[in-house]
Short mmCIF file of C-alpha atoms in Angstrom, two decimals:
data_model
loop_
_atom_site.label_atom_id
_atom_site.label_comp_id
_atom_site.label_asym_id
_atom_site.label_seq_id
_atom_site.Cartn_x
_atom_site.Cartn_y
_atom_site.Cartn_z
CA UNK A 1 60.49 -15.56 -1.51
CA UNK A 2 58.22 -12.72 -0.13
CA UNK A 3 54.59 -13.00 -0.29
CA UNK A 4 52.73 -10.48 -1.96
CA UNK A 5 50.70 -8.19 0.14
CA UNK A 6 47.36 -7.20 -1.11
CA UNK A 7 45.79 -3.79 -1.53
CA UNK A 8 43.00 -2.99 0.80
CA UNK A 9 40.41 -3.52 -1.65
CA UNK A 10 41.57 -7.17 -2.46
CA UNK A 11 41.09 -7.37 1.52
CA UNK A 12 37.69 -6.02 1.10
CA UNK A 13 36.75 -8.31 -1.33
CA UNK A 14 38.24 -11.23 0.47
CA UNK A 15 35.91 -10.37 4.37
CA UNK A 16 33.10 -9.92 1.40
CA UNK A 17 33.40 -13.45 -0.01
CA UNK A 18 33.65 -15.01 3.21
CA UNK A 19 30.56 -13.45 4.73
CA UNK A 20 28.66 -13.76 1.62
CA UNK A 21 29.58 -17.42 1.60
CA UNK A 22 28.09 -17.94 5.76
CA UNK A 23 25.24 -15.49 4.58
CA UNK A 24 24.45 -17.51 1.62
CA UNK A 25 24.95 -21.00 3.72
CA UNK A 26 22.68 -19.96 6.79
CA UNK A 27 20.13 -18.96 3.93
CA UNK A 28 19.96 -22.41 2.59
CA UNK A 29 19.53 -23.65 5.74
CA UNK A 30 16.35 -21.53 6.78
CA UNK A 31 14.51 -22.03 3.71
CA UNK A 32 15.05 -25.91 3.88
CA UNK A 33 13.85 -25.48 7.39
CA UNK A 34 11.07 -23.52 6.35
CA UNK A 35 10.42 -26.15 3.67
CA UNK A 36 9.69 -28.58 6.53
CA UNK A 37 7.74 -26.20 8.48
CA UNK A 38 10.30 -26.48 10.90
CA UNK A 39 9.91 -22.89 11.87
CA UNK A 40 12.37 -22.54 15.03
CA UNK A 41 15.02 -24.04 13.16
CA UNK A 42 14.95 -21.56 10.79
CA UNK A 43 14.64 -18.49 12.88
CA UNK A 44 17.90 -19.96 14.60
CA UNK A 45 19.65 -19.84 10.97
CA UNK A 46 17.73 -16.72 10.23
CA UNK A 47 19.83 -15.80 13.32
CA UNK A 48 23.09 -16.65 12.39
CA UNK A 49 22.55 -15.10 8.70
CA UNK A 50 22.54 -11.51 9.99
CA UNK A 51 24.30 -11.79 12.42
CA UNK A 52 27.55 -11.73 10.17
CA UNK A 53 26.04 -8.09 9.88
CA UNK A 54 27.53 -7.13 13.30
CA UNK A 55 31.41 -7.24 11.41
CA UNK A 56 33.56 -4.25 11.89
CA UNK A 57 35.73 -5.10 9.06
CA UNK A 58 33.81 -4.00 5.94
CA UNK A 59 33.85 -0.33 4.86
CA UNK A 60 30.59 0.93 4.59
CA UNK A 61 30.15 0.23 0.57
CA UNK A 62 31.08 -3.58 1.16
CA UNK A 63 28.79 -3.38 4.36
CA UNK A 64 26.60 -2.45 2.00
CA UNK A 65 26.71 -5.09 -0.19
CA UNK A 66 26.65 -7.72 2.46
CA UNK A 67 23.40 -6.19 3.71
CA UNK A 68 21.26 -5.93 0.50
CA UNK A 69 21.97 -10.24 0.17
CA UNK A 70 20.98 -10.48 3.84
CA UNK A 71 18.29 -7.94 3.51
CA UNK A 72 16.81 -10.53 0.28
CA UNK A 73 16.91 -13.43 2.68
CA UNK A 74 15.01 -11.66 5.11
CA UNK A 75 11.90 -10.95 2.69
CA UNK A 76 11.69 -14.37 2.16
CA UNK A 77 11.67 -15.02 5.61
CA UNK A 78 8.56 -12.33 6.03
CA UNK A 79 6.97 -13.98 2.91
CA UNK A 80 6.90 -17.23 4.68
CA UNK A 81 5.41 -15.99 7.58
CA UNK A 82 2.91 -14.17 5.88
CA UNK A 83 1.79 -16.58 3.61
CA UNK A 84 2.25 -19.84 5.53
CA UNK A 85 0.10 -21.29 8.13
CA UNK A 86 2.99 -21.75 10.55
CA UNK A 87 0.37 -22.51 13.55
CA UNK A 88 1.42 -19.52 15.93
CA UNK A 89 -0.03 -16.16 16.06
CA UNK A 90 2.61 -12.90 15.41
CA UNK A 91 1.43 -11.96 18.69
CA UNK A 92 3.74 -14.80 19.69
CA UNK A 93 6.27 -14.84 17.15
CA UNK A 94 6.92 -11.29 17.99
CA UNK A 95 7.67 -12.03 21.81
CA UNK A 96 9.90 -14.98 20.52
CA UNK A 97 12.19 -13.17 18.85
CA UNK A 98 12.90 -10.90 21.48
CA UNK A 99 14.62 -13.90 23.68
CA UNK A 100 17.18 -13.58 20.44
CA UNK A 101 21.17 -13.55 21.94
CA UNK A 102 22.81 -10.41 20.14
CA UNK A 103 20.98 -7.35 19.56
CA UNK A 104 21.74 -6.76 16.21
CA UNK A 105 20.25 -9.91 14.79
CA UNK A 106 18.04 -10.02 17.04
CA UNK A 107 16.34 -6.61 15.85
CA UNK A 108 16.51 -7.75 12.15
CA UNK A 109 14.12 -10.50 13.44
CA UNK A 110 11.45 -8.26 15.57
CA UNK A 111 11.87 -5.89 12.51
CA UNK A 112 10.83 -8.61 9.94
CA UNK A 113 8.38 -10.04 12.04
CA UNK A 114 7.25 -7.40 13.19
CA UNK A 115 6.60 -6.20 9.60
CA UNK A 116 4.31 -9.11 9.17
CA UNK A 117 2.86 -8.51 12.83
CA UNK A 118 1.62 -5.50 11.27
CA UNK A 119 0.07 -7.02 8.08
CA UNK A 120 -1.86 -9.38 10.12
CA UNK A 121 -3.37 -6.14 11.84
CA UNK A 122 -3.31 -8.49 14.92
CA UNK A 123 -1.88 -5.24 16.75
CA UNK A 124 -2.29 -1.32 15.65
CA UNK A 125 0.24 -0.35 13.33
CA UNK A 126 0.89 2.91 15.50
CA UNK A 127 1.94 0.72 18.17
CA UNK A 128 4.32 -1.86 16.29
CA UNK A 129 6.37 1.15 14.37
CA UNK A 130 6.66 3.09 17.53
CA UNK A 131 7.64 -0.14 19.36
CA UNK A 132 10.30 -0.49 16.49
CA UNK A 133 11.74 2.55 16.45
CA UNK A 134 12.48 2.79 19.76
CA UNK A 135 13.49 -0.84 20.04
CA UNK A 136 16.42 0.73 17.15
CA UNK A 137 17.78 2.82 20.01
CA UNK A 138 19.84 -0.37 21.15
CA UNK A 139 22.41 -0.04 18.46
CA UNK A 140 24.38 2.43 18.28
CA UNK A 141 27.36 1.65 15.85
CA UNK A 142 27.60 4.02 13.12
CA UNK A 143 27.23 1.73 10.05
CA UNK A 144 25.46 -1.05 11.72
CA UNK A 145 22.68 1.26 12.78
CA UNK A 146 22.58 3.30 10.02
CA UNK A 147 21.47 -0.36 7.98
CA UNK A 148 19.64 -1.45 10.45
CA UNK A 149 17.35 1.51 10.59
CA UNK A 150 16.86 1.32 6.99
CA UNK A 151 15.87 -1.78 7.24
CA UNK A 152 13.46 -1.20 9.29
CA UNK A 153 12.32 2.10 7.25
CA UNK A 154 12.27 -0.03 3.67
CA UNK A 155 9.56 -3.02 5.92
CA UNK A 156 7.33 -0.37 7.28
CA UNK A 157 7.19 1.93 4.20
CA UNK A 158 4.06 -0.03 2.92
CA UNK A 159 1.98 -0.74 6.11
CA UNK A 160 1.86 2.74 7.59
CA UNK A 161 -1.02 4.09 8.90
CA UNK A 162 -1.78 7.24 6.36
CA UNK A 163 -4.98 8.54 4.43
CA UNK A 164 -6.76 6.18 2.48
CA UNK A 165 -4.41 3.51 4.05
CA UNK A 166 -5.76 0.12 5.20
CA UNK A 167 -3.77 0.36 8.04
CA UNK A 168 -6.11 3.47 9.10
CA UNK A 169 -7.99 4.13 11.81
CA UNK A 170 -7.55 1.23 14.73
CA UNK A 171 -4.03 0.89 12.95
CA UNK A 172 -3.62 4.65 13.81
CA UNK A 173 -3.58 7.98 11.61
CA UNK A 174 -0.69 10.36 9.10
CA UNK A 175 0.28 11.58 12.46
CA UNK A 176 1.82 8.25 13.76
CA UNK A 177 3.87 7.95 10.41
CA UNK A 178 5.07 11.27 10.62
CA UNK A 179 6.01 10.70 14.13
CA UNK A 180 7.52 7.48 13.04
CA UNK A 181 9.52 8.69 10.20
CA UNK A 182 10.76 11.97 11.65
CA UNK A 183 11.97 9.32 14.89
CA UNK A 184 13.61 7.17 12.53
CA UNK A 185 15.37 9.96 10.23
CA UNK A 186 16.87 11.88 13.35
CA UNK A 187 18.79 9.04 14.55
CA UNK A 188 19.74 7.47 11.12
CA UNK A 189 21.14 11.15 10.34
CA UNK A 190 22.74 11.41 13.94
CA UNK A 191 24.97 7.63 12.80
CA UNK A 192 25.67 8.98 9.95
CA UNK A 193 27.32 12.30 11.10
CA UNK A 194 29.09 10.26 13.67
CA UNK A 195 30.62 7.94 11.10
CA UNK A 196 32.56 11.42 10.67
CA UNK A 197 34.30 10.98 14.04
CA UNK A 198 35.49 7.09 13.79
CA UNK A 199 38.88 6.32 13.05
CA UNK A 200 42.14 8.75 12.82
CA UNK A 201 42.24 11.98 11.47
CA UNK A 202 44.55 11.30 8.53
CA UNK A 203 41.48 9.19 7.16
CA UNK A 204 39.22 11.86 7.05
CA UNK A 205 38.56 12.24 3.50
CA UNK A 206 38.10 8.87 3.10
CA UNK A 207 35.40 8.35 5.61
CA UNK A 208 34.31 11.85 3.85
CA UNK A 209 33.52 10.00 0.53
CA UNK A 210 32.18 6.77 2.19
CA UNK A 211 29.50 8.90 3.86
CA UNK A 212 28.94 10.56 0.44
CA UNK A 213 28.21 6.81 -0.57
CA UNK A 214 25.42 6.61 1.99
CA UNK A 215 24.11 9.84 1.58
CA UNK A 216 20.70 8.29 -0.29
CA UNK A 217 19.73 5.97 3.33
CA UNK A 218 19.03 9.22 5.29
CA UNK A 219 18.17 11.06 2.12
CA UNK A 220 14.90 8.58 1.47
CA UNK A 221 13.42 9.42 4.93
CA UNK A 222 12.52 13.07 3.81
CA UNK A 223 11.06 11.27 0.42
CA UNK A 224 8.76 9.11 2.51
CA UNK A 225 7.53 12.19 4.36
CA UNK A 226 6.67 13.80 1.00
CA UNK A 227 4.91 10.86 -0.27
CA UNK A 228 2.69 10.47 2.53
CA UNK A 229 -1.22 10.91 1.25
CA UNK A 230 -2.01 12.50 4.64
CA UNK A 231 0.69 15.29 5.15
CA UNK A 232 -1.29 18.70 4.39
CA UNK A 233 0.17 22.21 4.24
CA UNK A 234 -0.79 22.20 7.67
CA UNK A 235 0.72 19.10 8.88
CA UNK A 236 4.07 20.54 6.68
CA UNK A 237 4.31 24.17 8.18
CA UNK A 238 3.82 22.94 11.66
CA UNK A 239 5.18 19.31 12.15
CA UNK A 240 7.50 18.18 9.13
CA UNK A 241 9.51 20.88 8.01
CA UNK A 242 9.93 22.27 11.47
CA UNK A 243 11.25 19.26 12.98
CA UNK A 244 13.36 18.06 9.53
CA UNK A 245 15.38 21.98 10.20
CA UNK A 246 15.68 21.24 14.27
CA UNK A 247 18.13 18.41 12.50
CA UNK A 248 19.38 20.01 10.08
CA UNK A 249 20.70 23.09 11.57
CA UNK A 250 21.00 20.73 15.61
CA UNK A 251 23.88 18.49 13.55
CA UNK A 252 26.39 21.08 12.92
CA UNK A 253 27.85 18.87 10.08
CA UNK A 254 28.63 20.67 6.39
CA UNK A 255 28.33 17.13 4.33
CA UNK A 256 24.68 16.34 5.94
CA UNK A 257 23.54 20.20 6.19
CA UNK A 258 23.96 20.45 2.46
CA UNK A 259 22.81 17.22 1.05
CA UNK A 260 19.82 17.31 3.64
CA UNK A 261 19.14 21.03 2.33
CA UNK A 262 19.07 19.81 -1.29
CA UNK A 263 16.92 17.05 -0.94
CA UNK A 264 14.38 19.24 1.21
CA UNK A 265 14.38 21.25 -1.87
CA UNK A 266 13.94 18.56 -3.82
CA UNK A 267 11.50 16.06 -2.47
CA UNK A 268 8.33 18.58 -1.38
CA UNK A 269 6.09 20.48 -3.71
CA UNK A 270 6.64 23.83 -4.73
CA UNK A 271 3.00 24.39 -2.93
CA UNK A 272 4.63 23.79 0.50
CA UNK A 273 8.02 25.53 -0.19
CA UNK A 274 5.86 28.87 -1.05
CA UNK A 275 3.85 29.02 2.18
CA UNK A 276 7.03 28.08 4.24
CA UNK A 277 9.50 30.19 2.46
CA UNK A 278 10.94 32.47 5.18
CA UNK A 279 11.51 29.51 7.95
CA UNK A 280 13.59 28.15 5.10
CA UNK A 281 15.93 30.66 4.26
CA UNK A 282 16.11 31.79 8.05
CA UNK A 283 17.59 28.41 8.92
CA UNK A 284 19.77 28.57 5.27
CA UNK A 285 21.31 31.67 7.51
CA UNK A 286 22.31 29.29 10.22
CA UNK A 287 24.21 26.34 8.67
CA UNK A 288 27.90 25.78 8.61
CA UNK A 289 30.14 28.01 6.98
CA UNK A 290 31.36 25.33 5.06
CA UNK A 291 28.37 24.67 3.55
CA UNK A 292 27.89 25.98 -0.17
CA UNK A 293 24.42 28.17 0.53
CA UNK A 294 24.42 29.57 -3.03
CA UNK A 295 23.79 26.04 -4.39
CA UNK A 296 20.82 25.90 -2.02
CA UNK A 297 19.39 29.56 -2.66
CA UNK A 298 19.57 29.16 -6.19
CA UNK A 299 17.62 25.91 -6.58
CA UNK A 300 15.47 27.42 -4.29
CA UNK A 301 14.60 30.40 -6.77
CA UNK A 302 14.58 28.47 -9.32
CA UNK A 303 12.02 25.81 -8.51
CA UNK A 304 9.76 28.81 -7.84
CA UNK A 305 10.59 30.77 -10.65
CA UNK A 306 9.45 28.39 -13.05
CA UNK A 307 6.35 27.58 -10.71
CA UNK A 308 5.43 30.90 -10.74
CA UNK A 309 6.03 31.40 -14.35
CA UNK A 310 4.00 27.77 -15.21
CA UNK A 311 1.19 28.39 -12.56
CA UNK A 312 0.82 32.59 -11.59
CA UNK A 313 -2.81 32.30 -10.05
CA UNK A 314 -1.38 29.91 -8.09
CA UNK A 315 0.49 32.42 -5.87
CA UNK A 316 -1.48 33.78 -3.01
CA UNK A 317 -1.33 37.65 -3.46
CA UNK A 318 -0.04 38.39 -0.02
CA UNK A 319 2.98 36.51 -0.66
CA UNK A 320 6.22 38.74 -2.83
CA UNK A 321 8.36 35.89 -3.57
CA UNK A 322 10.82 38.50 -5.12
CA UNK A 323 10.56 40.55 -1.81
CA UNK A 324 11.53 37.47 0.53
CA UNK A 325 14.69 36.45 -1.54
CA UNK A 326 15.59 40.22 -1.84
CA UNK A 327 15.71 40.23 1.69
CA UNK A 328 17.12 36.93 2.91
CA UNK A 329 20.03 36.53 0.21
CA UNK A 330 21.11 40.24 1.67
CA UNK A 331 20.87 38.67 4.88
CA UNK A 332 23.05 35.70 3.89
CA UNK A 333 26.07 37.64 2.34
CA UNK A 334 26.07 40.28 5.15
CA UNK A 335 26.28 36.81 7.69
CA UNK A 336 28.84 35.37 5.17
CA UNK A 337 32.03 38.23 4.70
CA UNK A 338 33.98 35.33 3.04
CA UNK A 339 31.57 34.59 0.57
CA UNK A 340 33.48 34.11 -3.21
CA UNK A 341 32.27 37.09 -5.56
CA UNK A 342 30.83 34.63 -7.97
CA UNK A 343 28.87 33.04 -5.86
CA UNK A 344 27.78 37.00 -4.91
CA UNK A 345 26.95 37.14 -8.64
CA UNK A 346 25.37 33.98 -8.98
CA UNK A 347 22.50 34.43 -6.32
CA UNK A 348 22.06 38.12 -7.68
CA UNK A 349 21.65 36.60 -11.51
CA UNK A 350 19.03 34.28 -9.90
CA UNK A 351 17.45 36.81 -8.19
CA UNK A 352 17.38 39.12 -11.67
CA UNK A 353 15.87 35.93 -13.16
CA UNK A 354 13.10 35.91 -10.85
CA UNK A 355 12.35 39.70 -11.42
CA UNK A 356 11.78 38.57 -14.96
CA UNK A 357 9.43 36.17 -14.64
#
């Protein structure tokens, strides 16, 4: 009698149960550990929790999964040391860590610790999320980085140094978090493109849809920018949006070009797309040619329509909004001969739309 082979996703769910079950075990562990303010034993299980994140044989959505149970564990590992009196300064703890075996775990330690390190303000903020970023660097596997990044990105996003910040000042200024999370959002978006390239060729839609899946981890980087108290028009037109485009257009990939474009779009104020209006549909001129451009022009008139139509003293007089589309969406279908005629008639409807208003 033949046994009955199972499907890929039974597989799946299989490597999930099993890692979830060591995951779940080494948890137990730690906080029984930390329980008896034994605090070396439980780094050592805190250890051996994540490092069943270093697996190459989840897909990225059951990688996923995997990491937001680890990623639970974690916080209450940073809570601990935090909130305990654990007798050693994060000054030390942070050095510790470092002596960790693999580099994967070993990062999700500094990272947590380091998040803490930070609260304690026993160091400048500046100088731990710098220290972090770069520390990042020293994994380079698609998936794993990509999580591990955003790891580090989901810590941090509470204890950077930005305007009206307590971490402020000694802690450093807007400037170091923009640095920080322009740093972190190149190289999580440089992972994900290359998750592209892994594996045959037949499987490329598959790995297509699976990036799809983890669109939202680079995605959130650009939000962070936008919620930062600190980032002016200035600091926008000069540093942000400049760099964000160098990506953008530097990746030469049609899934992140679009998505990236969209949530550009999306994220920032109609305030900042006004005064920066040109450098964005000069670089809209330079993406792939797979990349659906309409979509991206048309959300782009339309957020300023209607913020033109809701707030008209708003819009400095030198600027003809009308005028710059006019110009740039001729641009685009002169650069673009293969261009489908509705999507021809779409932008011009938008454009007609924006007369109007």
């Amino acid at each position: 009698m033949t046994t009955p082979q199972i499907t890929p996703e039974e597989e799946q769910e299989k490597l999930l149960e099993d890692a979830k079950n060591v995951v779940n075990a080494q948890a137990f562990y730690m906080k029984r550990c930390l329980d008896q303010s034994k605090l070396m034993d439980a780094l050592k299980h805190a250890f051996n929790m994540v490092s069943e994140l270093r697996t190459s044989l989840l897909s990225p959505k059951t990688y996923y999964a995997l990491y937001i149970i680890a990623f639970d564990q974690l916080r209450h590992l940073e809570s601990y040391l935090y909130e305990e009196k654990h007798g050693k300064r994060m000054s030390e703890l942070y050095e510790i860590v470092q002596y960790a075996g693999d580099i994967l775990p070993r990062l999700y330690l500094l990272v947590t610790v380091g998040s803490v390190y930070i609260k304690s303000k026993e160091a400048p903020a500046k100088d731990v999320i710098k220290d972090l970023v770069e520390m990042c660097r020293g994994v380079q596997h698609p998936t794993r980085g990509l999580f591990l990044r955003n790891y580090l990105s989901e810590v941090i996003k509470d204890k950077l140094p930005d305007t009206g910040s307590e971490y402020e000042g000694k802690g450093g200024n807007v400037t170091d978090s923009v640095d920080f999370i322009l740093q972190n959002f190149t190289e999580m978006n440089k992972l994900w493109v290359r998750m592209q390239h892994q594996g045959p060729v037949r499987d490329r839609e598959r790995r297509e849809t699976e990036r799809l899946e983890l669109r939202i981890l680079v995605g959130k980087n650009l939000a962070r920018l936008s919620q930062l108290e600190g980032v002016d028009s200035v600091i926008y037109k000069e540093t942000v949006l400049p760099k964000i485009l160098e990506q953008v257009i530097n990746c030469k990939d049609k899934i992140a070009q679009q998505y990236l474009m969209e949530v550009l779009i999306q994220v920032f104020p109609d305030e900042t797309h006004l005064i920066t209006l040109e450098s964005i549909l000069s670089s809209v001129g330079q993406l792939q040619s797979g990349v659906d451009v309409k979509t991206i022009i048309v959300s782009l008139i339309d957020r300023l329509a209607n913020y033109a139509a809701r707030s008209p003293e708003l819009i400095p007089s030198n600027i003809d909004i009308f005028d710059i589309f006019f110009t740039y969406v001729g641009k685009v279908v002169e650069q673009r001969p293969n261009m489908e005629i509705q999507d021809v008639l779409a932008l011009q409807v938008s454009l007609l739309n924006l007369s109007l208003k």
